[in-house]
mmCIF file of C-alpha atoms and ligand atoms in Angstrom:
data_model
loop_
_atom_site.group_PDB
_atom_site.id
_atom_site.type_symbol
_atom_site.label_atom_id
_atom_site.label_comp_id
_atom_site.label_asym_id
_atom_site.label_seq_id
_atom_site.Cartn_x
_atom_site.Cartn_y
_atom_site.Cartn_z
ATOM 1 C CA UNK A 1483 90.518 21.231 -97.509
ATOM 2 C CA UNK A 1484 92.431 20.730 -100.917
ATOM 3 C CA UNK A 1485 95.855 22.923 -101.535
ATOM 4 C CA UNK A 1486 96.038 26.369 -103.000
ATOM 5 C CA UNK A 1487 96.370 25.984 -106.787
ATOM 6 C CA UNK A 1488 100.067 27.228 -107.308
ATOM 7 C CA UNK A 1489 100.482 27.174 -110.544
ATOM 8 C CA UNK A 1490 98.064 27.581 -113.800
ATOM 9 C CA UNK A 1491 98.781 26.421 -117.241
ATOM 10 C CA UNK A 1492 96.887 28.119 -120.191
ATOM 11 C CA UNK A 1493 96.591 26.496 -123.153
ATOM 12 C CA UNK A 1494 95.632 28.301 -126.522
ATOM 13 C CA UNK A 1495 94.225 25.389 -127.916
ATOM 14 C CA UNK A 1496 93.843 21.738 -126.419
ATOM 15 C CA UNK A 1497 95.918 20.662 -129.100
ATOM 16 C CA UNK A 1498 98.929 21.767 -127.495
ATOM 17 C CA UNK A 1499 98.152 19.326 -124.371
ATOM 18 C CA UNK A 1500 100.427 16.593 -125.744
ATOM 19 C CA UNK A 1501 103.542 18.538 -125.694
ATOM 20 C CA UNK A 1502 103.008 19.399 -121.807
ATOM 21 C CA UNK A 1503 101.925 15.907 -120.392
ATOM 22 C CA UNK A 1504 105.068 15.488 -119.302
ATOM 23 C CA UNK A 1505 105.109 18.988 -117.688
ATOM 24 C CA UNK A 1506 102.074 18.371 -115.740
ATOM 25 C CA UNK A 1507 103.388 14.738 -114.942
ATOM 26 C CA UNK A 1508 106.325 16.524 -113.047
ATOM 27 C CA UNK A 1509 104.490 19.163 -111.755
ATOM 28 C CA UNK A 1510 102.554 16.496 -109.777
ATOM 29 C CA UNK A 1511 105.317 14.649 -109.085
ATOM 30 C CA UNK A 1512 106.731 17.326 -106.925
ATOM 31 C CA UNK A 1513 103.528 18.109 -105.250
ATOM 32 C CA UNK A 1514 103.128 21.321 -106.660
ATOM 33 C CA UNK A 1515 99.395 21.906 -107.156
ATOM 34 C CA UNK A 1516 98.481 22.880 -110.547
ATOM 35 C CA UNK A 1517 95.778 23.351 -112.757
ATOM 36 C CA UNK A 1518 95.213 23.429 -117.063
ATOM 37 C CA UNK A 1519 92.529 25.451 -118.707
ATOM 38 C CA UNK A 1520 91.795 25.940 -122.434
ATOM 39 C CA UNK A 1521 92.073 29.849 -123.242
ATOM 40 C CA UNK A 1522 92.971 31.186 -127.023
ATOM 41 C CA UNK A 1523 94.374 34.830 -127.007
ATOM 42 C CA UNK A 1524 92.394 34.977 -130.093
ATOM 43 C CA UNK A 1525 89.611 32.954 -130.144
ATOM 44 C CA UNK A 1526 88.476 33.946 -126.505
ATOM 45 C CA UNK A 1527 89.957 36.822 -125.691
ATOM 46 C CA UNK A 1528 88.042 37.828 -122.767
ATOM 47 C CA UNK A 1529 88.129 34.270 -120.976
ATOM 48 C CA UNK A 1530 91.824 34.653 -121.507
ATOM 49 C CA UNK A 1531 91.337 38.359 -119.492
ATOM 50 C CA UNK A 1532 89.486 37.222 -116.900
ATOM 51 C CA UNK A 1533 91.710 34.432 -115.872
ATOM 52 C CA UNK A 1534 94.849 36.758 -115.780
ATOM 53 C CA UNK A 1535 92.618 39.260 -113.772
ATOM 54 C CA UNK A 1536 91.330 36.852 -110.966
ATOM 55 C CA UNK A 1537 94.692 35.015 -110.890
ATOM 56 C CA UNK A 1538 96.506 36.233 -108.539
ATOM 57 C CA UNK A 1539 93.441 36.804 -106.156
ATOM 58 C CA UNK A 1540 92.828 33.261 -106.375
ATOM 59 C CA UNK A 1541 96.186 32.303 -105.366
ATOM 60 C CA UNK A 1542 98.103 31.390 -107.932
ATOM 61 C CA UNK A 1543 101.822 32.156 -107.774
ATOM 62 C CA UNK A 1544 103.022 31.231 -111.267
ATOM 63 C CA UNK A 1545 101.260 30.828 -114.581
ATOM 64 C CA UNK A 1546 102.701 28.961 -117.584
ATOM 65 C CA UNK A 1547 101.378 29.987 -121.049
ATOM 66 C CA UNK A 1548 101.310 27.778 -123.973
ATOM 67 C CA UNK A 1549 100.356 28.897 -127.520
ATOM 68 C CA UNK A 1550 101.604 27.827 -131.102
ATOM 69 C CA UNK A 1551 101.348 30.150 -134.444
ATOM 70 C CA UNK A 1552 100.951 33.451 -133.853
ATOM 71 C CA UNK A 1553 101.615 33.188 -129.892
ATOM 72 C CA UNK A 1554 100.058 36.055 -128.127
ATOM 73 C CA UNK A 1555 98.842 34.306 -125.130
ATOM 74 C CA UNK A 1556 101.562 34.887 -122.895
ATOM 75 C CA UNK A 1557 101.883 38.236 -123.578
ATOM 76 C CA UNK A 1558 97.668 39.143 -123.206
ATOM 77 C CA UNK A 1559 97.976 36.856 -119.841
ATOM 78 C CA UNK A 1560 101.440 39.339 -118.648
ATOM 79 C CA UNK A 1561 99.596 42.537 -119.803
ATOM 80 C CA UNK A 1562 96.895 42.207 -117.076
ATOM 81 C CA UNK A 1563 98.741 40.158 -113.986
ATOM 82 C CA UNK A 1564 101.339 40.973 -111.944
ATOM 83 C CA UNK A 1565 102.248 37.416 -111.495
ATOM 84 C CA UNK A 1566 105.226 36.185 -113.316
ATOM 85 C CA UNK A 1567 104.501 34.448 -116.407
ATOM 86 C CA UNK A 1568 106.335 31.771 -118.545
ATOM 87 C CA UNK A 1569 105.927 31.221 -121.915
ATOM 88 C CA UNK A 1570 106.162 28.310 -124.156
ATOM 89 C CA UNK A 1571 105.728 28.603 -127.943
ATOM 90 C CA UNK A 1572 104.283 25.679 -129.364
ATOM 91 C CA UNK A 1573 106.169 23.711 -132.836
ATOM 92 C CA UNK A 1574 102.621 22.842 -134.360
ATOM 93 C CA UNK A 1575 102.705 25.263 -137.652
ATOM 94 C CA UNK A 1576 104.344 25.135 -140.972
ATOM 95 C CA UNK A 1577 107.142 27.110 -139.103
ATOM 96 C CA UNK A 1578 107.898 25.046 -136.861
ATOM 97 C CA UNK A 1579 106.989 27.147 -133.924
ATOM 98 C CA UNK A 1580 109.505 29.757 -134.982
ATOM 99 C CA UNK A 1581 106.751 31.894 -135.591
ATOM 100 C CA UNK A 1582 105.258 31.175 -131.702
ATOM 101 C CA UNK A 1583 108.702 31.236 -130.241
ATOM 102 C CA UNK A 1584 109.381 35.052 -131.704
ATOM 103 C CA UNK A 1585 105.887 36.113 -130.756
ATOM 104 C CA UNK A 1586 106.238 35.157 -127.558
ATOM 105 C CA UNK A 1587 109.638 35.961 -126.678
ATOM 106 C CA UNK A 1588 109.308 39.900 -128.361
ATOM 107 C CA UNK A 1589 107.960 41.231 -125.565
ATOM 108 C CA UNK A 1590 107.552 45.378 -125.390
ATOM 109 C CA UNK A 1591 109.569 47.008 -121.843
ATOM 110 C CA UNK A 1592 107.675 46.798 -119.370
ATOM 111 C CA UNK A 1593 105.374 43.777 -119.871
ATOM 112 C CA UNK A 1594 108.185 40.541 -119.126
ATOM 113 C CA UNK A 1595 107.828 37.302 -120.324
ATOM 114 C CA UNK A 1596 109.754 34.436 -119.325
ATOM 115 C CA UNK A 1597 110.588 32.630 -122.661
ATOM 116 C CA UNK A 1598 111.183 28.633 -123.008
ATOM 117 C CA UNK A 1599 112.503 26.093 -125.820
ATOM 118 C CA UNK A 1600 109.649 25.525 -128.303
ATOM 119 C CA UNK A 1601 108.132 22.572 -127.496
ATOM 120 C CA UNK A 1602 107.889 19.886 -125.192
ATOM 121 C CA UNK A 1603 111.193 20.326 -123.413
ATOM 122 C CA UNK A 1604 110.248 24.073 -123.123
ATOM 123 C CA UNK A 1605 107.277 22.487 -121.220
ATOM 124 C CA UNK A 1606 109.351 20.674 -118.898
ATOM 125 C CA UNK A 1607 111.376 23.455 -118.393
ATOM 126 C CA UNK A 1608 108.182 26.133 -117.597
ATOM 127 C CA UNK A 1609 107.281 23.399 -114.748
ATOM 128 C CA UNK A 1610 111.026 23.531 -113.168
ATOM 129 C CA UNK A 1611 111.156 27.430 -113.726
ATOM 130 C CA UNK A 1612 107.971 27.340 -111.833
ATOM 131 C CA UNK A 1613 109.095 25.390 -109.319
ATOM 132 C CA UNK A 1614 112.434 27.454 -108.704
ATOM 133 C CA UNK A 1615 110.114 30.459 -108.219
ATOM 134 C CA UNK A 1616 108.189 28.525 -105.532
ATOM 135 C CA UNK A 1617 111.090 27.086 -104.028
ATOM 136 C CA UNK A 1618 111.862 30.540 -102.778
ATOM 137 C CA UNK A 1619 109.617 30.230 -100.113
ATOM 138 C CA UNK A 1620 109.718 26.428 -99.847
ATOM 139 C CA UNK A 1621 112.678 24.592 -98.591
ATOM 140 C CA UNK A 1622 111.427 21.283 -99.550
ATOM 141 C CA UNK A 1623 110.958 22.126 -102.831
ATOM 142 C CA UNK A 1624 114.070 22.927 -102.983
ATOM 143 C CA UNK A 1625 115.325 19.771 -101.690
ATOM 144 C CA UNK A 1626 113.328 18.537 -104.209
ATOM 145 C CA UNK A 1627 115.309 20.543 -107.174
ATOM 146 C CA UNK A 1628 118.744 19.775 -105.469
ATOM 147 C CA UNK A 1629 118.050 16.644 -106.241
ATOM 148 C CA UNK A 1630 116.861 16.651 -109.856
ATOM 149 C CA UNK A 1631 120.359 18.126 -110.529
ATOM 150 C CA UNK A 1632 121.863 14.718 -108.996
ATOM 151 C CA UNK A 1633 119.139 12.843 -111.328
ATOM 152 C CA UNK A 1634 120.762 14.784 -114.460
ATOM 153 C CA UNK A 1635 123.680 14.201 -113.558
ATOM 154 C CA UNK A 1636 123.532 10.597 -112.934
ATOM 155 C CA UNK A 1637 121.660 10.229 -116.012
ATOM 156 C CA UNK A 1638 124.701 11.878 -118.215
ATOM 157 C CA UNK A 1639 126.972 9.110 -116.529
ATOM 158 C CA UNK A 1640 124.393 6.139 -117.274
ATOM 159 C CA UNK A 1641 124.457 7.843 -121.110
ATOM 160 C CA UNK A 1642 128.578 7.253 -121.047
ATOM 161 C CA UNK A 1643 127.631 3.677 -121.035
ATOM 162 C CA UNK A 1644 126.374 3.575 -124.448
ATOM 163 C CA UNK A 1645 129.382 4.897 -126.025
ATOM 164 C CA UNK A 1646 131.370 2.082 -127.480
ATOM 165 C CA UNK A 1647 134.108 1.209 -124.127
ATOM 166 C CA UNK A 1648 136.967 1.351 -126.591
ATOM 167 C CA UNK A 1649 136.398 5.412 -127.172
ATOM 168 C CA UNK A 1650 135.429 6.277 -123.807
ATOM 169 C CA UNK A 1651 137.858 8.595 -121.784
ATOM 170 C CA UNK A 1652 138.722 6.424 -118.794
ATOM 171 C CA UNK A 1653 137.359 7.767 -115.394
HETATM 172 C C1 LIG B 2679 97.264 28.378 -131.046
HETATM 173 O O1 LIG B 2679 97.023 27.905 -132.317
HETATM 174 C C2 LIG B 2679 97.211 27.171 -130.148
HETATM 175 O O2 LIG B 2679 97.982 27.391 -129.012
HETATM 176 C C3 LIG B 2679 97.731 26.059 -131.013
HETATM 177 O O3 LIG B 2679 99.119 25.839 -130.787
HETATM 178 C C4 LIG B 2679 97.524 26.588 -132.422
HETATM 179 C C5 LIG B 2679 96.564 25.754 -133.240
HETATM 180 O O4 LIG B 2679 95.360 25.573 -132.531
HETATM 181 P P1 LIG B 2679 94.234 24.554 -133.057
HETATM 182 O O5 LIG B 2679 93.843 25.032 -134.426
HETATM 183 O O6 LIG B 2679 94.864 23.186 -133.070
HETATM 184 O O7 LIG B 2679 93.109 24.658 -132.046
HETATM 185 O O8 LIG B 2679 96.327 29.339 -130.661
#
């Protein structure tokens, strides 16, 4: 038998898959069992309703939306699930995703969206927001994000290193 899907990303366009590759990368890194689907707010409006409607039923605890432009996929995919939703706002237009990020962060009481960065490291982030909201009920997982705090961490000490010796505070 193959794990409950956790966690679905929706993407309004496949041309937003390159700025969540890494997402998904560290999604399954972490064992958290995800799937992506292809779902415009505007261009297939009811595909995107029927996936928020059967969503929860099918067992998914989290879903991550990703849109560019005029970003109203998170906020369609909120309006009809009572899972929590993230949402990422994509950079792709000639605003530079400050167009997504507003449409998707502007979200009417009552209907929440959880907003990210624009762009990829908004991505990343949806997939470790996801996780923290799994990790509620999963102690491993949040061994897991204990220790991808060390990893930051010791990654901001290796970055010390490139600085020039002769400036560097001495530790
Ligand atoms: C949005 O429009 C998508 O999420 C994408 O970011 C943007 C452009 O889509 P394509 O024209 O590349 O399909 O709905």
């Amino acid at each position: 038998m193959t794990a409950p899907t956790d966690v679905g990303i929706v993407l309004g366009s496949a041309s937003d898959w390159p700025q969540v590759e890494a997402a998904a990368a560290l999604l399954e890194d972490w064992g958290i069992p995800f799937e992506v689907v292809v779902a415009s707010a505007h261009r297939a409006p009811k595909r995107v309703q029927a996936y928020a409607r059967e969503a929860a039923a099918r067992g998914l605890k989290v879903i991550i939306a990703v849109a560019g432009m005029a970003a109203h996929l998170a906020g369609v995919l909120a309006a009809e699930t009572t899972l929590p939703v993230i949402g990422v706002p994509m950079p792709g237009s000639h605003l530079n995703g400050l167009d997504s990020l507003l449409s998707t962060v502007q979200m009417p009481a009552g209907v929440p969206v959880a907003t990210m960065a624009v762009g990829a490291a908004g991505a990343q982030n949806a997939a470790i927001f996801a996780a923290q909201i799994l990790a509620l009920g999963d102690p491993k997982l949040k061994e897991r994000l204990k220790r991808h705090k060390a990893e930051l961490e010791e990654e901001v000490a290796r970055q010390a290193d490139q600085i020039p010796a002769a400036y560097r505070r001495g530790e």
